[in-house]
Tab-separated table of C-alpha atoms and ligand atoms in Angstrom:
chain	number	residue	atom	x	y	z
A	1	UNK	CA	-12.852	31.955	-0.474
A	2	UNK	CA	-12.174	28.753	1.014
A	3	UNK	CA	-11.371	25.182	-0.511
A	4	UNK	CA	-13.921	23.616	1.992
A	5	UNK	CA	-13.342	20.493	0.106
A	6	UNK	CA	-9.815	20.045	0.877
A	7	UNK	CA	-10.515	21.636	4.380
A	8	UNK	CA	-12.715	18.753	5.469
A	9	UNK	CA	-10.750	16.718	4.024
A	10	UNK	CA	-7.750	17.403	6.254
A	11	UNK	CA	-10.300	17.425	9.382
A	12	UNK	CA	-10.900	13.917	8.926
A	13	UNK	CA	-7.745	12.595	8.513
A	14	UNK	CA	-7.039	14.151	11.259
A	15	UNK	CA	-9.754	12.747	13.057
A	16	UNK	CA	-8.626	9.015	11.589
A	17	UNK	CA	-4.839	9.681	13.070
A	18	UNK	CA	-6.347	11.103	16.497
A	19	UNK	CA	-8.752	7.938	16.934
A	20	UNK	CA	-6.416	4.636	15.556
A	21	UNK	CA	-2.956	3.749	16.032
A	22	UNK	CA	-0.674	3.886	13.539
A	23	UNK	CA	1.378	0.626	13.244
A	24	UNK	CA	3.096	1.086	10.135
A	25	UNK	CA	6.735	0.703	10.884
A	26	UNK	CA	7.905	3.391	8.283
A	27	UNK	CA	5.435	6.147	9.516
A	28	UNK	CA	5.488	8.608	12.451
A	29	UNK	CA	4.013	11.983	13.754
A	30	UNK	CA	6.614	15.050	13.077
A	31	UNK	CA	6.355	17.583	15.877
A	32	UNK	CA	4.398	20.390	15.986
A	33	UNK	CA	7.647	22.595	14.938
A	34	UNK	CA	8.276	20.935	12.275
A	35	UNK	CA	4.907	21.026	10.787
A	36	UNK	CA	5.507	24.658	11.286
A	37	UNK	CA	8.591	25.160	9.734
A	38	UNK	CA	6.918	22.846	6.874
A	39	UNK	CA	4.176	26.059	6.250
A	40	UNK	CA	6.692	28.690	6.577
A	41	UNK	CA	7.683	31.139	3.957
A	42	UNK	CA	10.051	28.946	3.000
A	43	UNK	CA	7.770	27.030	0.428
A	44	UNK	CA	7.473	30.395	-1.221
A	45	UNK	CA	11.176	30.052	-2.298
A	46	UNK	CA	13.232	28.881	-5.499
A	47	UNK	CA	17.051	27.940	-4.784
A	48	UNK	CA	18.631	25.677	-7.684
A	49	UNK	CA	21.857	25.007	-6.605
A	50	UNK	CA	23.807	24.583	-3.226
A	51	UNK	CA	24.887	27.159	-0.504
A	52	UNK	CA	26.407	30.037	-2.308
A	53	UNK	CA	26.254	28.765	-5.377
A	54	UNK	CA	22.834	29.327	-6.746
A	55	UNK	CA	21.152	30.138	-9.953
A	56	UNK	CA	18.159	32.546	-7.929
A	57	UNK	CA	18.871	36.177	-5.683
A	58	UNK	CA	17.453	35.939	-2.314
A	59	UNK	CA	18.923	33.050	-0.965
A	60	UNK	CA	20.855	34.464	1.826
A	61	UNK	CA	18.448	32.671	4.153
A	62	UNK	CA	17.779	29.418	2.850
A	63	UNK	CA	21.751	29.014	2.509
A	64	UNK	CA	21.975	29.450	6.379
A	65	UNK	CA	19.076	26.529	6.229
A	66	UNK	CA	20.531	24.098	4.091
A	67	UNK	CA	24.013	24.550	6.124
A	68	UNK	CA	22.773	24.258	9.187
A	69	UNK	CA	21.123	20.558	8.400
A	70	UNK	CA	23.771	19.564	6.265
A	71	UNK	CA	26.241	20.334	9.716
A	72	UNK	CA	23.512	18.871	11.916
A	73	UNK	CA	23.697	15.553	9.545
A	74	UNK	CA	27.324	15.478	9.410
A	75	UNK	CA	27.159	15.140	13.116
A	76	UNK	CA	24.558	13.696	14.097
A	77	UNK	CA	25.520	10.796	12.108
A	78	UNK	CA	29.467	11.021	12.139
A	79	UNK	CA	30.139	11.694	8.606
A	80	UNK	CA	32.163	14.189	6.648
A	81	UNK	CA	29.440	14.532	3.732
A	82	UNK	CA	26.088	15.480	3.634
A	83	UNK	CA	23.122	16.391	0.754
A	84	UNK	CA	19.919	17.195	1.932
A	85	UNK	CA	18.260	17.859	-0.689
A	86	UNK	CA	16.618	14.042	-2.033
A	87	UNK	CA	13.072	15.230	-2.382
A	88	UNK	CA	12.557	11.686	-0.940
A	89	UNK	CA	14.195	7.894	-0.548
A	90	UNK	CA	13.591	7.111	-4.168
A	91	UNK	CA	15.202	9.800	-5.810
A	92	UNK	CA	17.819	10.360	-3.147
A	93	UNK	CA	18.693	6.515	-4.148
A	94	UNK	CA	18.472	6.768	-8.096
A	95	UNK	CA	21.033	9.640	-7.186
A	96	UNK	CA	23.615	7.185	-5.785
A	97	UNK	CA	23.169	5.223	-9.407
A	98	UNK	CA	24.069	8.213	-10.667
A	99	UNK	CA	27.078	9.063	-8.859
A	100	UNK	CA	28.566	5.506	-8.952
A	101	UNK	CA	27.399	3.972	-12.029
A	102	UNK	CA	27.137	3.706	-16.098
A	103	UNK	CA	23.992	2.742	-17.332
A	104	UNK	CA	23.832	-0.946	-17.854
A	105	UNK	CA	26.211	-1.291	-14.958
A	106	UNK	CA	25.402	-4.440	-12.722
A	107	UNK	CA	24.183	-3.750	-9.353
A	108	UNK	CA	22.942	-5.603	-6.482
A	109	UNK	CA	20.103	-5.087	-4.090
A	110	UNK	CA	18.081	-7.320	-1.682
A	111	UNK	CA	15.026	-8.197	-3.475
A	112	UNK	CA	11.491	-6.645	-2.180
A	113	UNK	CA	9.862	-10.069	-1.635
A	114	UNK	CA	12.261	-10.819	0.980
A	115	UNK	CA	12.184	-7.533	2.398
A	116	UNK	CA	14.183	-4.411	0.402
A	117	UNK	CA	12.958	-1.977	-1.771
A	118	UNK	CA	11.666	-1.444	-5.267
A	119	UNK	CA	14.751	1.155	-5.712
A	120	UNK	CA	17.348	-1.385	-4.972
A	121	UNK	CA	17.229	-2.898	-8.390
A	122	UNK	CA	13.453	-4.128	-8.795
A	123	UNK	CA	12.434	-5.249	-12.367
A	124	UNK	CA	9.588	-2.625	-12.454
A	125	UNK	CA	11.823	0.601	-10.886
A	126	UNK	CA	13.977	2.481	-12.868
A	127	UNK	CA	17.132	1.002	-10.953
A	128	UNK	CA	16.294	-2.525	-12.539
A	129	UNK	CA	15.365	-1.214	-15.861
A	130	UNK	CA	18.543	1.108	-16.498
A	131	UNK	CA	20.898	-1.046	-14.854
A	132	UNK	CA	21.694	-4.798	-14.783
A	133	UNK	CA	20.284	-6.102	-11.607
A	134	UNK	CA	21.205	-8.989	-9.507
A	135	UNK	CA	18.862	-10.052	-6.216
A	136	UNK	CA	19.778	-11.535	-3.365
A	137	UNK	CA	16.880	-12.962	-0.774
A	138	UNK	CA	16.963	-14.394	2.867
A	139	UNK	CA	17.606	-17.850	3.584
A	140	UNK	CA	15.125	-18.629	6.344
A	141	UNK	CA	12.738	-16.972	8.449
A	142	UNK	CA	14.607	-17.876	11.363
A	143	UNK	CA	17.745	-17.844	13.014
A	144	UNK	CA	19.311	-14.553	14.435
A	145	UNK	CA	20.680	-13.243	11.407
A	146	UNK	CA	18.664	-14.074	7.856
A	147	UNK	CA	20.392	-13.674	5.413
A	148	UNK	CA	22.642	-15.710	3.096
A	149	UNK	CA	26.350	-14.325	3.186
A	150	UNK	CA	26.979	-18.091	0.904
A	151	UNK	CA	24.361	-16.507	-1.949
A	152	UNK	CA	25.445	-13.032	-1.545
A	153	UNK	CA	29.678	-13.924	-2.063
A	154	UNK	CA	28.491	-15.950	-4.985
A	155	UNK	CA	26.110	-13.764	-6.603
A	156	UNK	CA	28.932	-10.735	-6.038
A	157	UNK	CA	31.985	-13.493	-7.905
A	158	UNK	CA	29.916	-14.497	-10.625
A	159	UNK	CA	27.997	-10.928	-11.705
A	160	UNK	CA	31.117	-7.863	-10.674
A	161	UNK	CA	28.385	-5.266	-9.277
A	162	UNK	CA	29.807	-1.905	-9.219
A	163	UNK	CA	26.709	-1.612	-6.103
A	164	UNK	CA	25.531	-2.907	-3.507
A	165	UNK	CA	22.942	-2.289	-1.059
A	166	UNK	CA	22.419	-3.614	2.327
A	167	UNK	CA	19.317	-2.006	3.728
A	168	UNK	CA	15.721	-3.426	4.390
A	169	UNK	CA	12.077	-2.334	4.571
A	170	UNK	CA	10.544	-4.960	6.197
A	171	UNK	CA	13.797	-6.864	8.299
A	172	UNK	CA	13.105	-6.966	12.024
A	173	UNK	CA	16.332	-8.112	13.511
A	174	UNK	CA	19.706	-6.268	13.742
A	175	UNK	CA	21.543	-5.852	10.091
A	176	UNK	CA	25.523	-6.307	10.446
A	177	UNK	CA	26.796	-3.870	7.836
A	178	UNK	CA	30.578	-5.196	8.439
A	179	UNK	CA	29.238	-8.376	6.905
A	180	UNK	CA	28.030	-6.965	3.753
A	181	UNK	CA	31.586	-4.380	3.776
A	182	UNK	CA	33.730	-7.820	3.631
A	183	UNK	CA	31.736	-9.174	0.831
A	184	UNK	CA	31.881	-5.681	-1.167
A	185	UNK	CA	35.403	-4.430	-0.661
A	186	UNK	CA	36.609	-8.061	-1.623
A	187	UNK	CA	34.790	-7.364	-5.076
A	188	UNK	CA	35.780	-3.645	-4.935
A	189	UNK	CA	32.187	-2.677	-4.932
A	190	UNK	CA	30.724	0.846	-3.874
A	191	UNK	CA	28.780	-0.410	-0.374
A	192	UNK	CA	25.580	1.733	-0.064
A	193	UNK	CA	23.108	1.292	3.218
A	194	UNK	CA	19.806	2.360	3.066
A	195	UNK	CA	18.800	2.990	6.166
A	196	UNK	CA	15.633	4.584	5.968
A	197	UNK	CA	13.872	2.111	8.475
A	198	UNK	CA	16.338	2.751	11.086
A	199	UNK	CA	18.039	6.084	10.598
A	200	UNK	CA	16.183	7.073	13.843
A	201	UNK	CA	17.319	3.625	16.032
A	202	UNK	CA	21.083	4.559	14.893
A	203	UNK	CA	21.282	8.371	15.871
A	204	UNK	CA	19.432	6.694	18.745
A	205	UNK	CA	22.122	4.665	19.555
A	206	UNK	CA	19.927	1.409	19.519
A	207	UNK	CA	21.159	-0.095	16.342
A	208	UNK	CA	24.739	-0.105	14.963
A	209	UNK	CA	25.766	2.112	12.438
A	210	UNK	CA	27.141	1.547	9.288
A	211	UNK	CA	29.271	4.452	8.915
A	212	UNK	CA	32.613	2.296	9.427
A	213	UNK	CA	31.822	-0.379	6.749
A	214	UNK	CA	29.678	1.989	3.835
A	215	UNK	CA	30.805	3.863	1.179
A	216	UNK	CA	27.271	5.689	1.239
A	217	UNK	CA	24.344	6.124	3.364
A	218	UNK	CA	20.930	7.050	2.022
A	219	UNK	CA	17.775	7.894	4.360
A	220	UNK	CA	14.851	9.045	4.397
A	221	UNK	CA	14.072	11.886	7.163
A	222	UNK	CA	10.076	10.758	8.322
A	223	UNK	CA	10.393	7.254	9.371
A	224	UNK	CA	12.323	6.150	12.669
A	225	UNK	CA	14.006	9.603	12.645
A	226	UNK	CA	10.372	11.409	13.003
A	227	UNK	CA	10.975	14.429	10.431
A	228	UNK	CA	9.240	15.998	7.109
A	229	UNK	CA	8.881	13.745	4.347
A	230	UNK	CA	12.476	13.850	2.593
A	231	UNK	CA	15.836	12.204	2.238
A	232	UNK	CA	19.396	12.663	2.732
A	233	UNK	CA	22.318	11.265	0.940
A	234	UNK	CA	25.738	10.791	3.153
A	235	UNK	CA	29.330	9.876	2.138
A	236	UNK	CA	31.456	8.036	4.583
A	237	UNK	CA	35.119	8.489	5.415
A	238	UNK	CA	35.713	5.355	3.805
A	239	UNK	CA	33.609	6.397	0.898
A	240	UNK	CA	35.898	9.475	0.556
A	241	UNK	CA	38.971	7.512	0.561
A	242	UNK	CA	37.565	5.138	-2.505
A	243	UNK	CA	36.923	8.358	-4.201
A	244	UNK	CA	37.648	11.337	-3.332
A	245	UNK	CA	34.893	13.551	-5.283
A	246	UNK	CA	31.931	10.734	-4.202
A	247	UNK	CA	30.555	14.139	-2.261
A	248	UNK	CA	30.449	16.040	-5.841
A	249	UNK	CA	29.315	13.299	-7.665
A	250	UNK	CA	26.958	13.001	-5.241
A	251	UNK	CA	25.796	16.768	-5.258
A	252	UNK	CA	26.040	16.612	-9.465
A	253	UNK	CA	23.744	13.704	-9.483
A	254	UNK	CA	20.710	15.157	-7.244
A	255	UNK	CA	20.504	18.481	-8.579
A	256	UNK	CA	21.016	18.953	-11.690
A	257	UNK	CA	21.002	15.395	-12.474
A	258	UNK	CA	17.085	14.383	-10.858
A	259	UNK	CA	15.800	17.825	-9.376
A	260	UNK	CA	15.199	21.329	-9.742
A	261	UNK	CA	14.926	23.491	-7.162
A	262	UNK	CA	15.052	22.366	-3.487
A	263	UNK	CA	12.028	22.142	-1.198
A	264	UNK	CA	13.152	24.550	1.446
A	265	UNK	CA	10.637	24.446	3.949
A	266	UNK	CA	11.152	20.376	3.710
A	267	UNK	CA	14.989	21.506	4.117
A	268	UNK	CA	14.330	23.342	7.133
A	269	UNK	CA	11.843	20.855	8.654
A	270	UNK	CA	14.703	18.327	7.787
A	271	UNK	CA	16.989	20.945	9.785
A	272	UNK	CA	14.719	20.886	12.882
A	273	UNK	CA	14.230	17.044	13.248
A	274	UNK	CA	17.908	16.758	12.789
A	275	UNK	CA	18.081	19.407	15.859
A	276	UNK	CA	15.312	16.972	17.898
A	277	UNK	CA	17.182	13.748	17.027
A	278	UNK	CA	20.167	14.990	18.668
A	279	UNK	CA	18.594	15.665	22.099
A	280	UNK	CA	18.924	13.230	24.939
A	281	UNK	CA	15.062	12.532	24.917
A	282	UNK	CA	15.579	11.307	21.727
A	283	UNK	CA	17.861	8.323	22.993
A	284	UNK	CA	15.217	7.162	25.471
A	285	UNK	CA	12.207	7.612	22.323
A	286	UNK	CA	14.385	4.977	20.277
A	287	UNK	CA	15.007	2.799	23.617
A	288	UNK	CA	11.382	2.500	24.155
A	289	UNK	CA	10.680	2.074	20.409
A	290	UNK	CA	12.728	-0.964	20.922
A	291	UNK	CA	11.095	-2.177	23.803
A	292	UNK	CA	7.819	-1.673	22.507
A	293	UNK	CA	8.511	-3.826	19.854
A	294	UNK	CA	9.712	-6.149	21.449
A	295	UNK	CA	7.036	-6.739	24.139
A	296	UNK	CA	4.550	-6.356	21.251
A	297	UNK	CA	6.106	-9.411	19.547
A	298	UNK	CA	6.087	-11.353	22.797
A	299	UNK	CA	2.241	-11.182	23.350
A	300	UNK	CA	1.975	-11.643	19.460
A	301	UNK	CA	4.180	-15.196	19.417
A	302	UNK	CA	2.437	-15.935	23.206
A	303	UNK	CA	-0.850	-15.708	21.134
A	304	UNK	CA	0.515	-18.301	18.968
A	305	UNK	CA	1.762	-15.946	15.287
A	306	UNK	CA	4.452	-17.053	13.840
A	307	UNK	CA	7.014	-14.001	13.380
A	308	UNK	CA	9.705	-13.880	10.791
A	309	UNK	CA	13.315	-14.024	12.985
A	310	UNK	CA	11.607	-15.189	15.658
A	311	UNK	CA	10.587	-11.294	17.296
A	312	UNK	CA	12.006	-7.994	16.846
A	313	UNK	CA	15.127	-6.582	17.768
A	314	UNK	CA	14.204	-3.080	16.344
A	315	UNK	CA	11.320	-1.050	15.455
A	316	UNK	CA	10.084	-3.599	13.383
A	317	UNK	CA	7.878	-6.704	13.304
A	318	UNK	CA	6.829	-8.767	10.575
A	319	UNK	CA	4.320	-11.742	10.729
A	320	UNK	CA	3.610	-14.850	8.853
A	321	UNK	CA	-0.103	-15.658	8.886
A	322	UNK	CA	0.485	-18.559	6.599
A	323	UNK	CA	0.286	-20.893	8.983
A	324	UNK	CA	-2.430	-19.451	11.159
A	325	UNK	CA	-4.649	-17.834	8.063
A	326	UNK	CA	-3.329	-19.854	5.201
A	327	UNK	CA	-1.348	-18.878	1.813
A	328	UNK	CA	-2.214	-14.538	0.973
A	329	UNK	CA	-3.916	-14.062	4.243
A	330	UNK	CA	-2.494	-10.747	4.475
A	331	UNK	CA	-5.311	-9.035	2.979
A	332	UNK	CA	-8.089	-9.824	5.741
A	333	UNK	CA	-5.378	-9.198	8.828
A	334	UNK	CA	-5.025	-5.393	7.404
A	335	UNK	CA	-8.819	-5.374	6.413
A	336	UNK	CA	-10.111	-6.303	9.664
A	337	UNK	CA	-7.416	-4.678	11.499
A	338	UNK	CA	-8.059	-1.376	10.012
A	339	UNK	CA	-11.899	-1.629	10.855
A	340	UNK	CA	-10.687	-1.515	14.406
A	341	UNK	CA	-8.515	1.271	14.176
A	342	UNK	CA	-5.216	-0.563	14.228
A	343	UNK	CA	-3.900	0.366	10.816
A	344	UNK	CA	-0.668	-1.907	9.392
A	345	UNK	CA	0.124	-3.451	6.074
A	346	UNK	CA	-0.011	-6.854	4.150
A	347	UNK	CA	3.499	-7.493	3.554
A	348	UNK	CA	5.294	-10.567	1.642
A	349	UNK	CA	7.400	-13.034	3.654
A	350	UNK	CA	10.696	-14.467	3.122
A	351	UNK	CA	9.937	-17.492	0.638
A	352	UNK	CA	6.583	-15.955	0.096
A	353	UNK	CA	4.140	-18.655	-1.627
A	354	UNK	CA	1.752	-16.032	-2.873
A	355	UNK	CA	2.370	-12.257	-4.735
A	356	UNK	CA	2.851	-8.501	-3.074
A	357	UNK	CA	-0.838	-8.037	-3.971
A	358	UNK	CA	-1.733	-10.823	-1.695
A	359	UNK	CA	1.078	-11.461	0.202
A	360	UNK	CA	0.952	-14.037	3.768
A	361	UNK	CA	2.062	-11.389	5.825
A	362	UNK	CA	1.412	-8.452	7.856
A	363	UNK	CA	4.340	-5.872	9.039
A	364	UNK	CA	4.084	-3.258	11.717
A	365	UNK	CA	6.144	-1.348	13.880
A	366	UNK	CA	6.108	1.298	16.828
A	367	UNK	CA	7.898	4.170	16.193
A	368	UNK	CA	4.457	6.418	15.848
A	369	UNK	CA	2.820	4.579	18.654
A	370	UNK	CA	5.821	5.078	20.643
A	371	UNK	CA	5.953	9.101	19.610
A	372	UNK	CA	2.025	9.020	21.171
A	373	UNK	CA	3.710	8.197	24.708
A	374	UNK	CA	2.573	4.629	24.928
A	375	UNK	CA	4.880	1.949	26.586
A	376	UNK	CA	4.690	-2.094	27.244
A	377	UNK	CA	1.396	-1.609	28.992
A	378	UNK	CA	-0.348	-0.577	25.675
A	379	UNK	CA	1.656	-2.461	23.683
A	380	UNK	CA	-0.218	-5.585	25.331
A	381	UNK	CA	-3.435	-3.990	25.005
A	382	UNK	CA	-2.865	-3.813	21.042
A	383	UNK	CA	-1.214	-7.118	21.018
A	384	UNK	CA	-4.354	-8.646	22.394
A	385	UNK	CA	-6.773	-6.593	20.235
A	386	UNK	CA	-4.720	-8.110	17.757
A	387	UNK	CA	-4.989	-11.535	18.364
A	388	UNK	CA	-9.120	-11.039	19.063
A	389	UNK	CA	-9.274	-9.556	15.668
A	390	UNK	CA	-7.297	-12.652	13.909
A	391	UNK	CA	-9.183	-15.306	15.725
A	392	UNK	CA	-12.481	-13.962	13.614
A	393	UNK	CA	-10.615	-14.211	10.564
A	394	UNK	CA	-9.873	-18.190	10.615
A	395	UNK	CA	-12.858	-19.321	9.244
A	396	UNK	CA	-11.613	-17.484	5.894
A	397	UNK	CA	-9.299	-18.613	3.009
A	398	UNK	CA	-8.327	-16.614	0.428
A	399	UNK	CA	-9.421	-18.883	-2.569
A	400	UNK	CA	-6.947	-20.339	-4.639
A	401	UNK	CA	-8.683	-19.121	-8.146
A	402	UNK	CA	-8.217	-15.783	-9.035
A	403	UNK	CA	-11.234	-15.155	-10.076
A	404	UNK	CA	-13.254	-15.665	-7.188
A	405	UNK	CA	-11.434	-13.554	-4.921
A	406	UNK	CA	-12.463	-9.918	-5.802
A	407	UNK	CA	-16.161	-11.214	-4.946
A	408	UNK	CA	-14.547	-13.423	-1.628
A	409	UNK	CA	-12.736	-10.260	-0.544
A	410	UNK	CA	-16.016	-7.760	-1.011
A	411	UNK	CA	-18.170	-10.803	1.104
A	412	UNK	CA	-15.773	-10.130	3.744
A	413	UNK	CA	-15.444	-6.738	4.199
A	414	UNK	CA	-19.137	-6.716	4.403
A	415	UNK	CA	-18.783	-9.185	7.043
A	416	UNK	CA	-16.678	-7.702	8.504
A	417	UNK	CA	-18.509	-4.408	8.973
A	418	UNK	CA	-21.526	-6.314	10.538
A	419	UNK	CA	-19.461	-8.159	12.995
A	420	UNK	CA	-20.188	-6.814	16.509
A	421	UNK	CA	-16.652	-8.143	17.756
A	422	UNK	CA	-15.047	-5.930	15.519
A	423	UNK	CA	-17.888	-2.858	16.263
A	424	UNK	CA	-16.861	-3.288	20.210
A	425	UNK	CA	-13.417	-3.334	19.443
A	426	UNK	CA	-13.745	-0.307	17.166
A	427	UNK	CA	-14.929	1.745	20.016
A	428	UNK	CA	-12.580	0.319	22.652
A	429	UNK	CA	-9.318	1.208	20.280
A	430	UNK	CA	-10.947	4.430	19.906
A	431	UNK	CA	-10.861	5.020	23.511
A	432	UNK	CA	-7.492	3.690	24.013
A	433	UNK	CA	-6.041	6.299	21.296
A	434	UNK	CA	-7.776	9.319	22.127
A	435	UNK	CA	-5.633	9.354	25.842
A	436	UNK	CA	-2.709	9.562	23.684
A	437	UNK	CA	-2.606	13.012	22.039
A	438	UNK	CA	-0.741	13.114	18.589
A	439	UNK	CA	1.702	16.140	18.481
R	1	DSN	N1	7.145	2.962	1.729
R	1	DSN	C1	8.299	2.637	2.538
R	1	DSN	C2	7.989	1.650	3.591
R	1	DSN	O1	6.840	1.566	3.973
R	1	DSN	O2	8.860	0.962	4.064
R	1	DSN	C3	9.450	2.233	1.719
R	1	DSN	O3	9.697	3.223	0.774
């Protein structure tokens, strides 16, 4: 018997990945072998615990697994510590709470308006409600480095957080962790990075690392660094020397502190990308994913966008409509966008005017594009597929009572769907994607 629901289900996303491009800067296509390893056996298993130390028989196997990506972490990213079992980002970072702090503790986190995360102390995540967050923001959206070191010192003097993150999900320039290290060893705060976004740019050796200025390193494995869903937590030398059982706090606080049992197969895919991201090819994917992005923003600004930092000087590139669309524009750019088969997300902007539900931006990236084998060349063909699409969309405003948008919104994504722009460039992305197989 066969679940011919799911089934077709599966088909057609495949089909929707096969025929669009996938701009969203934290997504990617894990390799074939990894998929693989993701389907294995391995989900069969149970394995509470850590290498040799488990609460289950049979793990003889899945100990050599979990070693072998712990070792491949510890080296791939020049660090002494490793867990790799964070079922994902979020839990992998309520785990460094865990290990560092008290409940009620004050903490610090860059707020998700102006680009971090809901688990770096957001009201609504259990990092703001537990413990006694402080936010820090950006202080333009231009200039080569955004944010406020001024607000940052004096937010650190006045509230003694026992944590701080540096680490951004929608930042497109260069982050300089030693900036955030003077700030936090001053105050004798733990320093954690997040570097989810560009875990795959640093073992890439196109963005610096943190390692010499952090006391901990979170990341998830499927973004830049193209593995399974999952996460990994590291501890730094210098994390080490602050305290020396940070690693076994660390270990305590994921399992049995969050999780159960490990997912191994996720382990094992983990293992694998690990074993990709350390192969020479791997340095020239995160090259190109820089250059990608960078020519992408060129054509984008050349079309007249406005982009936050003025470009992108990583995988990452986030506009402001707000002066092209007006105030919550973000909403038709992804709309429309989608229709064509260029898929992306609305995204707030530093100083946003609006909300996350209808933010002024749109953020996208090229780390899948740039697994599909597509260079500058394509990059200008989406750029200017981009800027057709967002030319239709000026003769809409996103009305200023909220009650008239839901019925706005629905008149426009049936406009949308009629306009023959958008049904030309549907099949012309099509085209363009299907000469780039996914893996
Ligand atoms: N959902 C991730 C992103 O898109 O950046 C963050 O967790």
């Amino acid at each position: 018997m066969k679940d011919t629901k799911i089934y077709n289900l599966v088909k057609k996303e495949e089909k929707r990945q096969k025929e669009g491009v996938e701009l969203i800067p934290s997504e990617n296509y894990a390799s074939a072998e990894i998929r693989k390893v993701l389907s294995s056996y391995l989900v069969n298993k149970y394995s509470e615990g850590y290498p040799k130390k488990r609460y289950y028989g049979g793990n003889e196997n899945v100990d050599d697994v979990e070693v072998l990506a712990q070792e491949r972490a510890k080296k791939l990213f020049r660090v002494p510590f490793a867990n790799v079992q964070p079922y994902s980002g979020s839990p992998a970072n309520l785990a460094v709470y865990l290990a560092t702090c008290q409940p009620g503790d004050a903490i610090m986190g860059q707020s998700l308006t102006a680009g971090g995360h809901l688990t770096h102390g957001h009201f609504v995540s259990a990092t703001g409600i537990f413990y006694k967050s402080y936010q820090y923001g950006l202080k333009s959206k231009t200039g080569s480095d955004l944010f406020d070191y001024d607000q940052i010192k004096q937010l650190v003097k006045e509230h003694k957080p026992k944590l701080i993150w540096v680490g951004a999900t929608a930042y497109p320039l260069i982050i300089h962790y030693e900036k955030f290290a003077r700030i936090a060893d001053e105050a004798g705060a733990y320093l954690a990075a997040d570097i989810a976004h560009v875990a795959g740019l640093i073992a890439g050796g196109v963005h610096p690392s943190p390692v010499p200025y952090v006391h901990i390193i979170t990341t998830t494995t499927h973004k830049t660094l193209r593995g399974p869903r999952g996460a990994m937590i590291m501890v730094t030398a210098k994390g080490l020397k602050k305290d020396p059982d940070l690693g076994d706090k660390v270990n305590k606080a994921v399992f049995p502190g969050l999780q159960g049992g490990p997912h191994d197969n996720q382990t094992a895919g983990i293992a694998v990308a690990l074993f990709e991201a350390s192969q020479p090819s791997f340095k020239k994917y995160a090259r190109q994913i820089v250059s990608n992005s960078k020519v992408l923003a060129k054509v984008l600004i050349d079309g007249g966008l406005c982009l936050v930092g003025g470009g992108s000087e990583n995988h990452l590139l986030l506009v402001d409509l707000s002066p092209t669309l007006g105030p919550g524009s973000g909403i038709f750019a992804q709309k429309a966008l989608d229709m064509v088969g260029l898929t992306l997300n609305k995204n707030t902007v530093p100083e946003e005017p609006m909300s996350p539900f209808y933010p002024s931006g749109i953020r996208l990236g090229t780390p899948a594009s740039t697994t599909r084998g597509m260079k500058e060349k394509e990059m200008k063909f989406i750029g200017e597929t981009m800027l057709e699409v967002i030319n239709l969309l000026k003769i809409y405003r996103l009305p200023a009572e909220k009650e008239k948008r839901k019925d706005y919104i629905a008149r426009f994504d049936k406009e949308m769907k009629n306009n023959k722009t958008i049904k030309e460039l549907r099949k012309k992305v099509r085209k363009f994607a299907l000469r780039f197989p996914i893996p």
